[in-house]
Short mmCIF file of N, CA and C in Angstrom, two decimals:
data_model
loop_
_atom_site.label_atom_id
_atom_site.label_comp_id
_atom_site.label_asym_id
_atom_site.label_seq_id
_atom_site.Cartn_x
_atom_site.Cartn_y
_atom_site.Cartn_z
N UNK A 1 -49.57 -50.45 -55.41
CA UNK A 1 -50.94 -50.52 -55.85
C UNK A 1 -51.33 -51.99 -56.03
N UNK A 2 -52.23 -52.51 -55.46
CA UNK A 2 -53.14 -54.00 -55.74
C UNK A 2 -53.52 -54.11 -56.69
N UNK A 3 -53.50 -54.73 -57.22
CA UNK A 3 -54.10 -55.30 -58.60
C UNK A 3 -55.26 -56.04 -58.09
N UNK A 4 -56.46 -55.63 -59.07
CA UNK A 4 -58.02 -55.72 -59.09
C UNK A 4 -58.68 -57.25 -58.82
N UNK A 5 -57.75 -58.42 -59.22
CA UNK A 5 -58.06 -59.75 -59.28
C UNK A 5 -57.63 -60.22 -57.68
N UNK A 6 -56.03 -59.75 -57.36
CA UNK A 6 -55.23 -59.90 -56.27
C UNK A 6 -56.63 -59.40 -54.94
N UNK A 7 -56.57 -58.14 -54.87
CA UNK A 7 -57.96 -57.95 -53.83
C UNK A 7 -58.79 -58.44 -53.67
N UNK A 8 -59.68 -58.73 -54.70
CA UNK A 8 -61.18 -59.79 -54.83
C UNK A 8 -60.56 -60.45 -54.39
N UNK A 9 -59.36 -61.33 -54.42
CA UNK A 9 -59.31 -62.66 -53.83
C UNK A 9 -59.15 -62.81 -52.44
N UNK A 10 -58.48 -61.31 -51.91
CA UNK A 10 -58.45 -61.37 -50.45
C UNK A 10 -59.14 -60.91 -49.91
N UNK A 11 -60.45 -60.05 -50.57
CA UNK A 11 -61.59 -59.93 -49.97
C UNK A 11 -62.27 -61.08 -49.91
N UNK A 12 -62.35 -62.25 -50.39
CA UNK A 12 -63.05 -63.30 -50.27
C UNK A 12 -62.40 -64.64 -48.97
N UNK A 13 -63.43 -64.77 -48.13
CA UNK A 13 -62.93 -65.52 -47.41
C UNK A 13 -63.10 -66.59 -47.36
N UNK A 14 -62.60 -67.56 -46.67
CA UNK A 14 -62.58 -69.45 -46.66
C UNK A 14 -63.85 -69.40 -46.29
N UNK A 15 -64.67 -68.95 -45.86
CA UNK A 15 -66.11 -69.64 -45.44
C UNK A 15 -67.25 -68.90 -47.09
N UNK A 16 -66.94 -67.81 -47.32
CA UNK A 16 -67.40 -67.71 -49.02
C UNK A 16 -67.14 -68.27 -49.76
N UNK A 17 -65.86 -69.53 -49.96
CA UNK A 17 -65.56 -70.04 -50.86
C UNK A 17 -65.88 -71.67 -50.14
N UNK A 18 -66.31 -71.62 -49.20
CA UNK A 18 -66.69 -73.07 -48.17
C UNK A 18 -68.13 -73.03 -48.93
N UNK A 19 -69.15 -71.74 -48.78
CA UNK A 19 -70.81 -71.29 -49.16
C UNK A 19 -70.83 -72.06 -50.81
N UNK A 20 -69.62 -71.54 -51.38
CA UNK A 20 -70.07 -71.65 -53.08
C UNK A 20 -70.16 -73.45 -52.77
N UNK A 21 -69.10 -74.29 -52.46
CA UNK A 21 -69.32 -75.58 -52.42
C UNK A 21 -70.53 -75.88 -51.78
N UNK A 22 -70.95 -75.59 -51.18
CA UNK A 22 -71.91 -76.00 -50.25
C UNK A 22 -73.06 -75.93 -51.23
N UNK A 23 -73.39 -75.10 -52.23
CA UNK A 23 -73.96 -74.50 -52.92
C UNK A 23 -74.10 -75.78 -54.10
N UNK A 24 -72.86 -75.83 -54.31
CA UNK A 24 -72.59 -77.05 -55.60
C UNK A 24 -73.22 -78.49 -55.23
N UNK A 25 -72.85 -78.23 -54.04
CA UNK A 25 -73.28 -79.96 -53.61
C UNK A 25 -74.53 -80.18 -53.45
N UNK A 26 -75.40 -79.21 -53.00
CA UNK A 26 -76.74 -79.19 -52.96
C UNK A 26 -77.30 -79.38 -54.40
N UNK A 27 -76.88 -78.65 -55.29
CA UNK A 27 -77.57 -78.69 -56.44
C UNK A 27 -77.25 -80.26 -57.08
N UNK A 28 -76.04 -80.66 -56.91
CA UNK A 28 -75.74 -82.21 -57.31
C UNK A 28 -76.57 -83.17 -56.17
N UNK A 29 -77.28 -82.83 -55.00
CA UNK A 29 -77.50 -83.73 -54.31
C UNK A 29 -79.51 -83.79 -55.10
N UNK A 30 -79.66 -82.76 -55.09
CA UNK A 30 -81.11 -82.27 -56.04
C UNK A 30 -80.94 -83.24 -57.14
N UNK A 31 -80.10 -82.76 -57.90
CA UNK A 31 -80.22 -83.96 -58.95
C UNK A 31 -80.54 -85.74 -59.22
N UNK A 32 -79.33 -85.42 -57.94
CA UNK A 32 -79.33 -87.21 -57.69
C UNK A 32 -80.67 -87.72 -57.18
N UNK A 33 -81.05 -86.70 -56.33
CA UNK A 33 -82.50 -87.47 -55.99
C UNK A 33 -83.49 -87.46 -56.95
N UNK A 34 -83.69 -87.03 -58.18
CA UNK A 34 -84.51 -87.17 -59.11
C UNK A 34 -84.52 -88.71 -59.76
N UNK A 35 -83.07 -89.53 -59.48
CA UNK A 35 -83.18 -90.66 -60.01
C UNK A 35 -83.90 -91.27 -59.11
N UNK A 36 -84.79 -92.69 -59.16
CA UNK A 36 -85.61 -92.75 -58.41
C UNK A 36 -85.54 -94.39 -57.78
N UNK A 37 -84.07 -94.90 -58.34
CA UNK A 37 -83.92 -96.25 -58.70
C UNK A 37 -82.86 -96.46 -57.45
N UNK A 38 -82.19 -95.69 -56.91
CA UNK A 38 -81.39 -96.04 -55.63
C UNK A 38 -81.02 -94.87 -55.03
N UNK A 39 -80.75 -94.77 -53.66
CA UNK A 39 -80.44 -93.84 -52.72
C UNK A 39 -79.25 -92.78 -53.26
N UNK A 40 -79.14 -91.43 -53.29
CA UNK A 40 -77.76 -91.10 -53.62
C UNK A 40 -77.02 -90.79 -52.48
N UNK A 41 -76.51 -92.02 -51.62
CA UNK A 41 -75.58 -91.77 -50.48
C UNK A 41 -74.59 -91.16 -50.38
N UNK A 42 -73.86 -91.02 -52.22
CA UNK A 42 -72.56 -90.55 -52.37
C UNK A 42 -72.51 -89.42 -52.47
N UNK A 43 -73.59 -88.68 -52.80
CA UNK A 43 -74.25 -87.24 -53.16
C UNK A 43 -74.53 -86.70 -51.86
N UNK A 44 -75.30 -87.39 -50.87
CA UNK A 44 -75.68 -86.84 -49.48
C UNK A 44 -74.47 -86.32 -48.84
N UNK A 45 -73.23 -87.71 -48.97
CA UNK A 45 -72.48 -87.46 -47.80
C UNK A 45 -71.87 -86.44 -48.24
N UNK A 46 -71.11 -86.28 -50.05
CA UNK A 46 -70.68 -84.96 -50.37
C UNK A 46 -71.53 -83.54 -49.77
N UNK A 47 -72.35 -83.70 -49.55
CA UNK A 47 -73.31 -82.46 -49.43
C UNK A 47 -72.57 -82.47 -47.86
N UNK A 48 -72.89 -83.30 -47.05
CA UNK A 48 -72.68 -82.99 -45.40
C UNK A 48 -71.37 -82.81 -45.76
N UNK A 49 -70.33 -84.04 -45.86
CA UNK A 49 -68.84 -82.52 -46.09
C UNK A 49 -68.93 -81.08 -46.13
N UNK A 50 -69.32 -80.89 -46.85
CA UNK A 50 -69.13 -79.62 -47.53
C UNK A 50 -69.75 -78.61 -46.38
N UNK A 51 -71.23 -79.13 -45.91
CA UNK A 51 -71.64 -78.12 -45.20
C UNK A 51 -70.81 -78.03 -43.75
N UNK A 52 -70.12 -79.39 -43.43
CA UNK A 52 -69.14 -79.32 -42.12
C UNK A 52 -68.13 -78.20 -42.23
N UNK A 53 -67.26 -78.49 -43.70
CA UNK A 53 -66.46 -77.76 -43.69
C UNK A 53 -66.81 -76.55 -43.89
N UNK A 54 -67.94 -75.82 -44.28
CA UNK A 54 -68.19 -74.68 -44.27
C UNK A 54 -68.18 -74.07 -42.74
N UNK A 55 -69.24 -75.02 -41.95
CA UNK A 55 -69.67 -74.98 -40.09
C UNK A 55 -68.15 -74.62 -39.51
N UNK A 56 -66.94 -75.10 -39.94
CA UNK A 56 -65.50 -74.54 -39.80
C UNK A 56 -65.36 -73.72 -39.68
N UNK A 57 -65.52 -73.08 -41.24
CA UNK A 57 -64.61 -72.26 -41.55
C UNK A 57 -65.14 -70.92 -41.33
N UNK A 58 -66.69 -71.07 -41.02
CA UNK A 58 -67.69 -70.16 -40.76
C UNK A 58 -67.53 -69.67 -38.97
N UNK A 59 -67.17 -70.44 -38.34
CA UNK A 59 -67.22 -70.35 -36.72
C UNK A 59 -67.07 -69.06 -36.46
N UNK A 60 -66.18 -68.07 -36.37
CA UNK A 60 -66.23 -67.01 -36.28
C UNK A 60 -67.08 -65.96 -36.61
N UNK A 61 -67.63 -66.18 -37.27
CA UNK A 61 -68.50 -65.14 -38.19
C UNK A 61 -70.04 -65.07 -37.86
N UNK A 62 -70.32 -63.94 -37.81
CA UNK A 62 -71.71 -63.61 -37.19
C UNK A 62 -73.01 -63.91 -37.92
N UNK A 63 -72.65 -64.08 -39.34
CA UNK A 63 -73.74 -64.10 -40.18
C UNK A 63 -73.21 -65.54 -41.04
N UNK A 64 -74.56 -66.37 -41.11
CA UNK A 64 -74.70 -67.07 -42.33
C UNK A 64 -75.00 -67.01 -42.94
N UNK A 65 -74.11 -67.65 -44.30
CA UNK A 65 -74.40 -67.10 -45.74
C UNK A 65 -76.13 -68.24 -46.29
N UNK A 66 -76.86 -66.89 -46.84
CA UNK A 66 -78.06 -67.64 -46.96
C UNK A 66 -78.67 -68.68 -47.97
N UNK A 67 -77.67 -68.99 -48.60
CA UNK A 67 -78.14 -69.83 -49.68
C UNK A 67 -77.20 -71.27 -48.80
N UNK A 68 -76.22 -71.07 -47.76
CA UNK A 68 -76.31 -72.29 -46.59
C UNK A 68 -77.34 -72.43 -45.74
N UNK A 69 -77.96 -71.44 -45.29
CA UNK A 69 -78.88 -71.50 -44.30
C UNK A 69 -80.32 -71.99 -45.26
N UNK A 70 -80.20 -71.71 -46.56
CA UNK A 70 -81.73 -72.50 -47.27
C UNK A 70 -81.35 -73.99 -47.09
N UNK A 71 -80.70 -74.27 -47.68
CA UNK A 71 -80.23 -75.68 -47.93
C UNK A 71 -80.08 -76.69 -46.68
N UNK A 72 -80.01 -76.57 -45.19
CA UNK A 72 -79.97 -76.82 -44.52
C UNK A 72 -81.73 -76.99 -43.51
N UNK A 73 -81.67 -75.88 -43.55
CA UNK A 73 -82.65 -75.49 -42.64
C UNK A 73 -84.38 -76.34 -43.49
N UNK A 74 -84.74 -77.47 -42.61
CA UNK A 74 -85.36 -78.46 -42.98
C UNK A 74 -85.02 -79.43 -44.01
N UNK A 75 -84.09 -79.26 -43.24
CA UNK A 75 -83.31 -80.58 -44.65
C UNK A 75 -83.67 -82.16 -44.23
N UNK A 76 -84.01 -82.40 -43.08
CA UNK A 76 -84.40 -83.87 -42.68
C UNK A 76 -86.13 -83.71 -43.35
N UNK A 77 -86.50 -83.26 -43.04
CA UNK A 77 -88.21 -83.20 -43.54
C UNK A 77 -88.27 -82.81 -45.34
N UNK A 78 -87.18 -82.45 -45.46
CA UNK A 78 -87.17 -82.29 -46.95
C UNK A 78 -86.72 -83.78 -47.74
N UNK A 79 -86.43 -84.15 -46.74
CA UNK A 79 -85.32 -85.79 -47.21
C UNK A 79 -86.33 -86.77 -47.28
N UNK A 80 -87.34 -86.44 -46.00
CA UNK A 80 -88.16 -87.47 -45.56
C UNK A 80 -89.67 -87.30 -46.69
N UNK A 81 -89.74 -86.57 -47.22
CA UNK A 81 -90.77 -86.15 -47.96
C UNK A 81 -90.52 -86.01 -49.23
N UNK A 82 -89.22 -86.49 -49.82
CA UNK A 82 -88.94 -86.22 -50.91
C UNK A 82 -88.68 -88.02 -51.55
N UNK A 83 -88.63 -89.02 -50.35
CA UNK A 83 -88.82 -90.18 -50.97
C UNK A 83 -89.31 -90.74 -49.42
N UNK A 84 -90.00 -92.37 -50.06
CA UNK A 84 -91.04 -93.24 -49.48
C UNK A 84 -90.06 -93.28 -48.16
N UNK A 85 -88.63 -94.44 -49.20
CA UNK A 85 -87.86 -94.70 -48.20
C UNK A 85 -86.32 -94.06 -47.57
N UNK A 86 -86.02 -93.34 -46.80
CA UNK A 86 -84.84 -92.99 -46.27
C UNK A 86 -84.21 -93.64 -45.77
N UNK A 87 -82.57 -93.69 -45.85
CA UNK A 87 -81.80 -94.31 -44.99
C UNK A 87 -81.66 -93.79 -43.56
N UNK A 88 -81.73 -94.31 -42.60
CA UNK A 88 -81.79 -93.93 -41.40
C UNK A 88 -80.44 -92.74 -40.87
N UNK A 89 -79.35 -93.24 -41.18
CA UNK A 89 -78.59 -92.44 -41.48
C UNK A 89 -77.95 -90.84 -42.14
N UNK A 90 -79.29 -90.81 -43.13
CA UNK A 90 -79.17 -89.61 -43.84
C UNK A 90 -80.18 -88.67 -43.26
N UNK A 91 -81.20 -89.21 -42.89
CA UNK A 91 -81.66 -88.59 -41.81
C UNK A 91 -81.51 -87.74 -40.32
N UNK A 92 -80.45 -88.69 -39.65
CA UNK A 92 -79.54 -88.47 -38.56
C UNK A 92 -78.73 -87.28 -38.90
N UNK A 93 -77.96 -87.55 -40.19
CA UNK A 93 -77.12 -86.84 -40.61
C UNK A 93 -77.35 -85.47 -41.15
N UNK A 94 -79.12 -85.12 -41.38
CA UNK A 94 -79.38 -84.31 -42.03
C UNK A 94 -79.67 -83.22 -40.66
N UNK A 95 -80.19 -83.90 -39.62
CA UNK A 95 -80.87 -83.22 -38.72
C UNK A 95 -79.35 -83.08 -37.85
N UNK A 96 -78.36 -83.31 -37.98
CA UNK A 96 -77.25 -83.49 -37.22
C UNK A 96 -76.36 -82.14 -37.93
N UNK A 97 -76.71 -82.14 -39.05
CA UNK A 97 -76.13 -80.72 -39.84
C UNK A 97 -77.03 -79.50 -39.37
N UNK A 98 -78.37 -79.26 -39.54
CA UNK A 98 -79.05 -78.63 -38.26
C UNK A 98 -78.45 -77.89 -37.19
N UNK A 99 -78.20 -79.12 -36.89
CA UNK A 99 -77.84 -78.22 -35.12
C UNK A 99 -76.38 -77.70 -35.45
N UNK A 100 -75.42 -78.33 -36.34
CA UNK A 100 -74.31 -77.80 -36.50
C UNK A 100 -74.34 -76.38 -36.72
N UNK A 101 -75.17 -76.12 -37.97
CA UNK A 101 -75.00 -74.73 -38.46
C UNK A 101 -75.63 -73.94 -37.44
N UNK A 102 -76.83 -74.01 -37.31
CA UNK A 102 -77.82 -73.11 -36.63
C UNK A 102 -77.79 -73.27 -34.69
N UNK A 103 -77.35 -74.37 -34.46
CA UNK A 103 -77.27 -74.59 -32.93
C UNK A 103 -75.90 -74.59 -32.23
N UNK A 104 -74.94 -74.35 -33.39
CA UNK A 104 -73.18 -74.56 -32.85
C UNK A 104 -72.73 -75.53 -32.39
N UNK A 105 -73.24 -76.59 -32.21
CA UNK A 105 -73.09 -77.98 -30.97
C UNK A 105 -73.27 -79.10 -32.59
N UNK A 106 -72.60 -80.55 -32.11
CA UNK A 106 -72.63 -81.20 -33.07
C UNK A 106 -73.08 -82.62 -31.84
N UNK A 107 -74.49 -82.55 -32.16
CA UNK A 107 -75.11 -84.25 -31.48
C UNK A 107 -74.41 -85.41 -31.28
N UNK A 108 -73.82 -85.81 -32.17
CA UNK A 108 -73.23 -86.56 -32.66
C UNK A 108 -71.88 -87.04 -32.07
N UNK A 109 -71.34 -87.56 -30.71
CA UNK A 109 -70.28 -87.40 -30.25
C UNK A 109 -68.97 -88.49 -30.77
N UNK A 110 -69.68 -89.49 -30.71
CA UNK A 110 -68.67 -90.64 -31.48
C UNK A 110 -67.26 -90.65 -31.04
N UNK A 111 -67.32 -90.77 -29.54
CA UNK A 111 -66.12 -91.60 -29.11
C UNK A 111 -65.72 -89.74 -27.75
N UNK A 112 -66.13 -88.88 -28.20
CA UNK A 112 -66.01 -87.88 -27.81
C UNK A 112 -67.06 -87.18 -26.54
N UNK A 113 -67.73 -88.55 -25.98
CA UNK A 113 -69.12 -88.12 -25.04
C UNK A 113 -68.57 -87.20 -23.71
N UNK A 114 -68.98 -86.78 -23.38
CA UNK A 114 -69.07 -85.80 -21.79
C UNK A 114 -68.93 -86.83 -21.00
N UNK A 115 -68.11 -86.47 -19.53
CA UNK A 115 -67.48 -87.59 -18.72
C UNK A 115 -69.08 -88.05 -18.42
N UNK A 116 -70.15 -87.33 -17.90
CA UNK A 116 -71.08 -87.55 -17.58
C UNK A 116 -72.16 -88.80 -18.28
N UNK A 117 -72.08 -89.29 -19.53
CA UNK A 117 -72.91 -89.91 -19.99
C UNK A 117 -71.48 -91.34 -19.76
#
């Protein structure tokens, strides 16, 4: 017989427990942008971790979990509208998470281009 804690845990998979971070980081990246006195780069990039490693651990799976798919989905226009000035980078990076989740392909090749280009 399984014990009740033992199951929940193996009903829960690496990309549900990838969602909850993803989840965390957003709400810490919300925060940080309320300060209004410098960029929170350290907050952004935690956030894109998190949502990479979710884009992982998620690959298989037919459905995205929707509180990833809020957080993502206009996240460059949310960045760009939420202060004067953006780093060019977080921008890139925001619209580069985009296509990760929702387009499967990652823009971004960095050392990894197609023989063709």
């Amino acid at each position: 017989m399984y014990d009740s804690l033992r199951l929940s845990e193996m009903i829960v998979s690496e990309a549900d427990r990838a969602a909850v971070v993803v989840d965390e980081r957003w709400v810490d990246l919300q925060i940080a942008l309320s300060d209004k006195r410098k960029y929170p780069i350290r907050e952004f990039n935690s956030f894109f971790e998190a949502v990479r490693r979710y884009v992982d651990s998620a690959k298989n799976d037919s459905r995205i979990h929707r509180n990833v798919a809020g957080a993502v989905h206009g996240l460059a226009d949310f960045l760009a509208s939420e202060r004067k000035r953006v780093p060019g980078k977080v921008l890139r990076d925001a619209e580069r998470l985009e296509c990760l989740l929702f387009d499967g392909y990652d823009p971004h090749f960095d050392g990894d281009e197609p023989p063709s280009l």
